[in-house]
PDB file of C-alpha atoms in Angstrom:
ATOM      1  CA  MET A   1     -12.437   5.743 -17.355  1.00 48.00           C
ATOM      2  CA  HIS A   2     -10.712   2.474 -17.390  1.00 46.00           C
ATOM      3  CA  SER A   3     -12.625  -0.249 -16.197  1.00 46.00           C
ATOM      4  CA  LYS A   4     -12.568  -2.221 -12.796  1.00 47.00           C
ATOM      5  CA  LYS A   5     -12.908  -5.777 -11.858  1.00 47.00           C
ATOM      6  CA  THR A   6     -15.578  -6.208  -9.016  1.00 43.00           C
ATOM      7  CA  VAL A   7     -15.050  -9.559  -6.680  1.00 45.00           C
ATOM      8  CA  LEU A   8     -15.811 -10.758  -3.661  1.00 42.00           C
ATOM      9  CA  ALA A   9     -13.084 -10.448  -0.917  1.00 44.00           C
ATOM     10  CA  THR A  10     -12.951 -13.963   0.452  1.00 40.00           C
ATOM     11  CA  ALA A  11     -13.206 -15.259  -3.333  1.00 38.00           C
ATOM     12  CA  PHE A  12     -10.423 -12.735  -4.266  1.00 44.00           C
ATOM     13  CA  ALA A  13      -7.955 -14.249  -1.431  1.00 41.00           C
ATOM     14  CA  ALA A  14      -8.950 -17.952  -2.499  1.00 33.00           C
ATOM     15  CA  VAL A  15      -8.250 -17.184  -6.324  1.00 33.00           C
ATOM     16  CA  ALA A  16      -5.373 -15.144  -5.865  1.00 38.00           C
ATOM     17  CA  ALA A  17      -1.938 -15.617  -7.713  1.00 32.00           C
ATOM     18  CA  LEU A  18      -0.238 -16.152  -4.904  1.00 34.00           C
ATOM     19  CA  THR A  19       3.145 -14.569  -5.911  1.00 44.00           C
ATOM     20  CA  LEU A  20       4.989 -11.916  -3.902  1.00 53.00           C
ATOM     21  CA  SER A  21       6.839  -8.845  -5.361  1.00 53.00           C
ATOM     22  CA  ALA A  22      10.910  -8.825  -4.725  1.00 50.00           C
ATOM     23  CA  CYS A  23      11.329  -5.613  -6.510  1.00 58.00           C
ATOM     24  CA  GLY A  24      13.514  -6.630  -9.004  1.00 40.00           C
ATOM     25  CA  SER A  25      14.068 -10.224  -8.166  1.00 37.00           C
ATOM     26  CA  GLY A  26      12.101 -13.683  -8.784  1.00 33.00           C
ATOM     27  CA  GLY A  27      10.838 -15.173  -6.093  1.00 35.00           C
ATOM     28  CA  ASP A  28       8.727 -18.882  -5.150  1.00 34.00           C
ATOM     29  CA  PRO A  29       4.729 -18.092  -4.242  1.00 32.00           C
ATOM     30  CA  ALA A  30       3.757 -17.911  -0.504  1.00 36.00           C
ATOM     31  CA  ASP A  31       0.754 -19.834   1.354  1.00 36.00           C
ATOM     32  CA  ASP A  32      -0.154 -16.641   3.223  1.00 38.00           C
ATOM     33  CA  SER A  33       0.221 -13.945   0.354  1.00 35.00           C
ATOM     34  CA  VAL A  34      -2.165 -12.453  -2.072  1.00 38.00           C
ATOM     35  CA  ALA A  35      -1.564 -10.808  -5.210  1.00 35.00           C
ATOM     36  CA  GLU A  36      -3.205 -10.149  -8.494  1.00 35.00           C
ATOM     37  CA  VAL A  37      -6.407 -12.137  -9.352  1.00 35.00           C
ATOM     38  CA  SER A  38      -5.956 -14.146 -12.188  1.00 32.00           C
ATOM     39  CA  SER A  39      -8.814 -14.628 -14.366  1.00 34.00           C
ATOM     40  CA  GLY A  40      -7.690 -15.742 -17.849  1.00 34.00           C
ATOM     41  CA  THR A  41      -8.002 -12.006 -19.267  1.00 39.00           C
ATOM     42  CA  GLU A  42      -6.164  -9.145 -19.559  1.00 48.00           C
ATOM     43  CA  SER A  43      -5.555  -7.417 -15.789  1.00 54.00           C
ATOM     44  CA  LYS A  44      -7.008  -4.220 -14.779  1.00 64.00           C
ATOM     45  CA  PRO A  45      -4.756  -1.525 -12.540  1.00 78.00           C
ATOM     46  CA  ALA A  46      -7.645  -1.621  -9.887  1.00 85.00           C
ATOM     47  CA  THR A  47     -10.105  -4.321  -8.193  1.00 93.00           C
ATOM     48  CA  VAL A  48     -13.468  -2.728  -6.262  1.00 95.00           C
ATOM     49  CA  LEU A  49     -13.909  -5.097  -3.476  1.00 94.00           C
ATOM     50  CA  ASP A  50     -17.723  -6.270  -2.631  1.00 91.00           C
ATOM     51  CA  GLN A  51     -16.824  -7.190   0.530  1.00 93.00           C
ATOM     52  CA  PRO A  52     -14.006  -4.317   1.814  1.00 96.00           C
ATOM     53  CA  PHE A  53     -11.069  -5.297   4.345  1.00 97.00           C
ATOM     54  CA  THR A  54     -10.807  -3.961   7.673  1.00 97.00           C
ATOM     55  CA  LYS A  55      -8.147  -1.396   8.118  1.00 97.00           C
ATOM     56  CA  PRO A  56      -5.264  -2.979   9.966  1.00 95.00           C
ATOM     57  CA  ASP A  57      -5.300  -2.931  13.981  1.00 94.00           C
ATOM     58  CA  LEU A  58      -1.496  -1.256  13.581  1.00 96.00           C
ATOM     59  CA  VAL A  59       0.614   1.151  16.224  1.00 97.00           C
ATOM     60  CA  LEU A  60       3.899   1.465  15.020  1.00 98.00           C
ATOM     61  CA  THR A  61       6.370   4.363  14.735  1.00 98.00           C
ATOM     62  CA  ASP A  62       6.542   6.880  12.349  1.00 98.00           C
ATOM     63  CA  THR A  63       9.457   8.410  11.037  1.00 97.00           C
ATOM     64  CA  HIS A  64       9.766  10.994  14.395  1.00 96.00           C
ATOM     65  CA  GLY A  65      10.073   7.931  16.441  1.00 96.00           C
ATOM     66  CA  LYS A  66       6.573   8.533  17.809  1.00 97.00           C
ATOM     67  CA  LYS A  67       3.862   6.155  18.174  1.00 97.00           C
ATOM     68  CA  TYR A  68       1.260   5.695  15.618  1.00 98.00           C
ATOM     69  CA  ASP A  69      -2.027   4.135  15.561  1.00 98.00           C
ATOM     70  CA  LEU A  70      -2.856   3.658  12.130  1.00 98.00           C
ATOM     71  CA  ARG A  71      -6.585   3.334  12.792  1.00 98.00           C
ATOM     72  CA  GLU A  72      -6.744   6.232  14.967  1.00 98.00           C
ATOM     73  CA  LYS A  73      -4.560   8.757  13.169  1.00 98.00           C
ATOM     74  CA  THR A  74      -6.515   7.812   9.683  1.00 98.00           C
ATOM     75  CA  LYS A  75     -10.016   7.682  11.018  1.00 98.00           C
ATOM     76  CA  GLY A  76     -12.578   9.490   8.768  1.00 98.00           C
ATOM     77  CA  LYS A  77     -10.238  10.120   6.277  1.00 98.00           C
ATOM     78  CA  PRO A  78      -9.443   9.104   2.835  1.00 98.00           C
ATOM     79  CA  THR A  79      -6.380   6.658   3.036  1.00 98.00           C
ATOM     80  CA  LEU A  80      -3.997   4.538   0.608  1.00 98.00           C
ATOM     81  CA  ILE A  81      -1.762   1.804   2.341  1.00 98.00           C
ATOM     82  CA  TYR A  82       1.136   0.431   0.991  1.00 97.00           C
ATOM     83  CA  PHE A  83       3.855  -2.313   2.404  1.00 96.00           C
ATOM     84  CA  GLY A  84       7.347  -2.276   1.085  1.00 94.00           C
ATOM     85  CA  TYR A  85      10.523  -1.242   1.370  1.00 93.00           C
ATOM     86  CA  THR A  86      13.479   2.003   1.220  1.00 94.00           C
ATOM     87  CA  ASN A  87      15.689  -0.141  -0.599  1.00 90.00           C
ATOM     88  CA  CYS A  88      13.632  -1.807  -3.059  1.00 89.00           C
ATOM     89  CA  PRO A  89      15.217  -0.526  -6.939  1.00 85.00           C
ATOM     90  CA  ASP A  90      12.080  -0.754  -8.842  1.00 88.00           C
ATOM     91  CA  VAL A  91       8.394  -1.048  -7.480  1.00 93.00           C
ATOM     92  CA  CYS A  92       8.017   0.243  -4.579  1.00 94.00           C
ATOM     93  CA  PRO A  93       9.972   3.959  -5.466  1.00 95.00           C
ATOM     94  CA  LEU A  94       7.533   3.708  -8.637  1.00 96.00           C
ATOM     95  CA  THR A  95       4.308   3.458  -7.065  1.00 97.00           C
ATOM     96  CA  MET A  96       4.905   5.770  -4.355  1.00 97.00           C
ATOM     97  CA  SER A  97       6.166   8.239  -7.215  1.00 97.00           C
ATOM     98  CA  ASN A  98       3.166   7.848  -9.024  1.00 97.00           C
ATOM     99  CA  ILE A  99       0.539   8.334  -5.818  1.00 98.00           C
ATOM    100  CA  ALA A 100       3.046  11.165  -5.449  1.00 98.00           C
ATOM    101  CA  VAL A 101       2.436  12.391  -8.939  1.00 98.00           C
ATOM    102  CA  ALA A 102      -1.479  12.224  -8.875  1.00 98.00           C
ATOM    103  CA  LYS A 103      -1.623  13.722  -5.499  1.00 98.00           C
ATOM    104  CA  ARG A 104      -0.346  16.992  -6.589  1.00 97.00           C
ATOM    105  CA  ALA A 105      -2.781  16.874  -9.334  1.00 97.00           C
ATOM    106  CA  LEU A 106      -5.454  17.034  -6.684  1.00 98.00           C
ATOM    107  CA  PRO A 107      -7.010  20.570  -5.245  1.00 97.00           C
ATOM    108  CA  LYS A 108      -5.074  21.748  -2.195  1.00 97.00           C
ATOM    109  CA  ALA A 109      -8.183  20.933   0.271  1.00 97.00           C
ATOM    110  CA  ASP A 110      -8.148  17.268  -1.090  1.00 97.00           C
ATOM    111  CA  ARG A 111      -4.458  16.939  -0.913  1.00 97.00           C
ATOM    112  CA  GLU A 112      -4.540  17.640   2.624  1.00 96.00           C
ATOM    113  CA  LYS A 113      -7.275  15.569   3.293  1.00 97.00           C
ATOM    114  CA  LEU A 114      -5.357  12.470   1.630  1.00 98.00           C
ATOM    115  CA  GLN A 115      -3.416   9.958   3.610  1.00 98.00           C
ATOM    116  CA  VAL A 116      -0.657   7.975   2.132  1.00 98.00           C
ATOM    117  CA  VAL A 117       0.466   5.663   4.370  1.00 98.00           C
ATOM    118  CA  PHE A 118       4.378   3.532   3.507  1.00 98.00           C
ATOM    119  CA  VAL A 119       4.912   0.658   5.687  1.00 97.00           C
ATOM    120  CA  THR A 120       8.121  -1.000   5.815  1.00 96.00           C
ATOM    121  CA  THR A 121       8.783  -4.728   5.392  1.00 94.00           C
ATOM    122  CA  ASP A 122      12.104  -4.103   6.147  1.00 93.00           C
ATOM    123  CA  PRO A 123      12.081  -2.418   9.595  1.00 95.00           C
ATOM    124  CA  GLU A 124      16.064  -3.346  10.399  1.00 92.00           C
ATOM    125  CA  ARG A 125      17.462  -1.409   8.066  1.00 92.00           C
ATOM    126  CA  ASP A 126      14.384   0.959   7.268  1.00 95.00           C
ATOM    127  CA  THR A 127      14.987   3.310  10.989  1.00 95.00           C
ATOM    128  CA  PRO A 128      12.512   6.226  11.343  1.00 97.00           C
ATOM    129  CA  ALA A 129      15.678   8.604  10.142  1.00 96.00           C
ATOM    130  CA  SER A 130      16.105   6.543   7.279  1.00 96.00           C
ATOM    131  CA  LEU A 131      12.012   6.044   6.302  1.00 97.00           C
ATOM    132  CA  GLY A 132      11.864   9.491   6.645  1.00 97.00           C
ATOM    133  CA  SER A 133      14.653  10.825   4.116  1.00 97.00           C
ATOM    134  CA  TRP A 134      13.231   8.818   1.680  1.00 97.00           C
ATOM    135  CA  LEU A 135       9.638   9.591   1.557  1.00 97.00           C
ATOM    136  CA  GLY A 136      10.899  13.053   1.935  1.00 95.00           C
ATOM    137  CA  ALA A 137      12.252  12.988  -1.271  1.00 95.00           C
ATOM    138  CA  GLN A 138       8.632  12.016  -2.756  1.00 95.00           C
ATOM    139  CA  ASP A 139       6.231  13.880  -0.608  1.00 97.00           C
ATOM    140  CA  PRO A 140       6.874  15.584   2.796  1.00 95.00           C
ATOM    141  CA  ASP A 141       3.471  14.635   3.771  1.00 97.00           C
ATOM    142  CA  PHE A 142       3.808  10.985   3.299  1.00 98.00           C
ATOM    143  CA  THR A 143       3.516   8.972   6.294  1.00 98.00           C
ATOM    144  CA  GLY A 144       6.283   6.488   6.825  1.00 98.00           C
ATOM    145  CA  LEU A 145       6.085   3.540   9.421  1.00 98.00           C
ATOM    146  CA  THR A 146       8.302   1.151  11.133  1.00 97.00           C
ATOM    147  CA  GLY A 147       8.491  -1.426  13.748  1.00 97.00           C
ATOM    148  CA  ASP A 148       8.842  -5.102  14.518  1.00 95.00           C
ATOM    149  CA  PHE A 149       8.429  -7.365  11.494  1.00 95.00           C
ATOM    150  CA  PRO A 150       6.090  -9.737  13.120  1.00 96.00           C
ATOM    151  CA  THR A 151       3.573  -6.851  14.034  1.00 97.00           C
ATOM    152  CA  ILE A 152       4.096  -5.783  10.456  1.00 96.00           C
ATOM    153  CA  GLN A 153       3.541  -9.048   8.806  1.00 95.00           C
ATOM    154  CA  ALA A 154       0.419  -9.713  10.758  1.00 96.00           C
ATOM    155  CA  GLY A 155      -0.982  -6.204   9.801  1.00 96.00           C
ATOM    156  CA  ALA A 156      -0.519  -6.780   6.717  1.00 96.00           C
ATOM    157  CA  ARG A 157      -1.947  -9.821   6.871  1.00 94.00           C
ATOM    158  CA  GLN A 158      -4.876  -8.531   7.934  1.00 95.00           C
ATOM    159  CA  ILE A 159      -5.553  -7.097   4.458  1.00 95.00           C
ATOM    160  CA  GLY A 160      -4.644  -9.930   2.546  1.00 93.00           C
ATOM    161  CA  ILE A 161      -1.229  -8.585   2.130  1.00 93.00           C
ATOM    162  CA  GLY A 162       1.984 -11.493   2.363  1.00 92.00           C
ATOM    163  CA  ILE A 163       5.236 -10.371   2.999  1.00 92.00           C
ATOM    164  CA  ASP A 164       8.599 -12.576   4.364  1.00 88.00           C
ATOM    165  CA  PRO A 165      11.253 -11.504   6.284  1.00 86.00           C
ATOM    166  CA  PRO A 166      14.125  -9.738   4.195  1.00 79.00           C
ATOM    167  CA  LYS A 167      16.818 -12.199   3.587  1.00 82.00           C
ATOM    168  CA  LYS A 168      20.020 -11.543   1.799  1.00 78.00           C
ATOM    169  CA  GLU A 169      21.034 -13.407  -1.795  1.00 78.00           C
ATOM    170  CA  LYS A 170      24.567 -14.922  -2.590  1.00 76.00           C
ATOM    171  CA  ASP A 171      25.730 -11.194  -3.954  1.00 78.00           C
ATOM    172  CA  GLY A 172      25.151 -10.092  -0.525  1.00 72.00           C
ATOM    173  CA  THR A 173      22.081  -8.279  -1.645  1.00 77.00           C
ATOM    174  CA  VAL A 174      18.976  -7.984   1.057  1.00 73.00           C
ATOM    175  CA  VAL A 175      15.652  -8.946  -0.832  1.00 75.00           C
ATOM    176  CA  SER A 176      12.206  -8.102   1.089  1.00 76.00           C
ATOM    177  CA  MET A 177       9.283 -10.139  -0.482  1.00 79.00           C
ATOM    178  CA  HIS A 178       6.353  -8.572  -0.521  1.00 84.00           C
ATOM    179  CA  GLY A 179       2.789  -7.943  -1.925  1.00 85.00           C
ATOM    180  CA  ALA A 180       2.982  -4.827  -4.084  1.00 89.00           C
ATOM    181  CA  GLN A 181      -0.579  -3.823  -3.576  1.00 94.00           C
ATOM    182  CA  VAL A 182      -1.682  -0.698  -2.785  1.00 97.00           C
ATOM    183  CA  ILE A 183      -5.272  -0.425  -0.753  1.00 97.00           C
ATOM    184  CA  ALA A 184      -7.341   2.661  -0.997  1.00 98.00           C
ATOM    185  CA  PHE A 185      -9.834   3.034   2.590  1.00 98.00           C
ATOM    186  CA  SER A 186     -13.212   5.035   2.426  1.00 98.00           C
ATOM    187  CA  PRO A 187     -13.362   8.231   4.790  1.00 98.00           C
ATOM    188  CA  LYS A 188     -16.635   7.016   4.842  1.00 97.00           C
ATOM    189  CA  THR A 189     -16.982   3.610   6.169  1.00 97.00           C
ATOM    190  CA  ASP A 190     -12.885   3.353   7.083  1.00 97.00           C
ATOM    191  CA  LYS A 191     -13.167   0.005   4.761  1.00 97.00           C
ATOM    192  CA  GLY A 192     -10.820  -0.515   2.354  1.00 97.00           C
ATOM    193  CA  TYR A 193     -12.765  -0.488  -0.866  1.00 97.00           C
ATOM    194  CA  VAL A 194     -10.226  -0.377  -4.068  1.00 97.00           C
ATOM    195  CA  LEU A 195      -6.894  -2.527  -4.619  1.00 96.00           C
ATOM    196  CA  TYR A 196      -4.443  -1.287  -6.947  1.00 97.00           C
ATOM    197  CA  SER A 197      -1.829  -3.540  -8.346  1.00 92.00           C
ATOM    198  CA  GLU A 198       1.860  -2.925  -9.107  1.00 91.00           C
ATOM    199  CA  ASP A 199       1.133  -2.048 -12.809  1.00 92.00           C
ATOM    200  CA  THR A 200      -0.924   1.093 -11.589  1.00 96.00           C
ATOM    201  CA  THR A 201       0.363   4.102 -13.645  1.00 96.00           C
ATOM    202  CA  ALA A 202       0.541   7.977 -12.072  1.00 97.00           C
ATOM    203  CA  GLU A 203      -2.187   8.634 -15.288  1.00 97.00           C
ATOM    204  CA  ASP A 204      -4.540   5.681 -13.398  1.00 97.00           C
ATOM    205  CA  TYR A 205      -4.438   7.055 -10.003  1.00 98.00           C
ATOM    206  CA  THR A 206      -4.628  10.920 -11.219  1.00 97.00           C
ATOM    207  CA  GLU A 207      -8.239   9.516 -12.972  1.00 96.00           C
ATOM    208  CA  ASP A 208      -9.117   8.056  -9.516  1.00 96.00           C
ATOM    209  CA  LEU A 209      -8.057   9.866  -6.911  1.00 97.00           C
ATOM    210  CA  PRO A 210     -10.723  13.057  -6.541  1.00 97.00           C
ATOM    211  CA  GLU A 211     -13.388   9.666  -6.462  1.00 96.00           C
ATOM    212  CA  LEU A 212     -11.493   7.958  -3.627  1.00 97.00           C
ATOM    213  CA  VAL A 213     -11.052  11.233  -1.728  1.00 98.00           C
ATOM    214  CA  LYS A 214     -14.934  11.523  -1.647  1.00 97.00           C
ATOM    215  CA  GLY A 215     -15.140   8.111  -0.414  1.00 96.00           C
ATOM    216  CA  GLU A 216     -16.962   6.904  -3.970  1.00 94.00           C
ATOM    217  CA  THR A 217     -16.014   4.006  -6.340  1.00 91.00           C
ATOM    218  CA  PRO A 218     -13.678   4.931  -8.657  1.00 88.00           C
TER     219      PRO A 218
END
């Protein structure tokens, strides 16, 4: 099993590299973002938090156009949360694909328990319909959420993830800068106790998901 780093959540925020992922483009550091821990050693895909995050208090719109209360809908369920956007050319689709591959390796009962929530950082373009179509190609049971940007940004900050409003580049492309971490929430406590970096592979998730579904530390 790959090794993990254990850190205090407060210390994690203080020493974070403070970088956002532009899904293929570089970007300037953002003051309110949290990314990978910079420890001077080789980065590991997962960080076990000594002081877990509280699940975001978010009420958004799902891919069916219905109100979705994140805390209510995922209460008592193993949950992975990721903030990204469907027009991302690399990090976002790879992350969701890796999780989808790992999920398929779980027993059916565990697959049904696991909640995977993708919250768009580009709500102007990611409508419920387009978000549903994009996620459906990965896994039809993934939950996609959209809404107004300030609400989404505030929800991301609650779990230490910084996102910036989408901006248009000189070539006309629209880039959404966002923290590329996946947070795993325990079904026992509803707390976010494991953080996965964008370097996490399908094999890493496959190894860890059985423990995460049980609310155990992988």
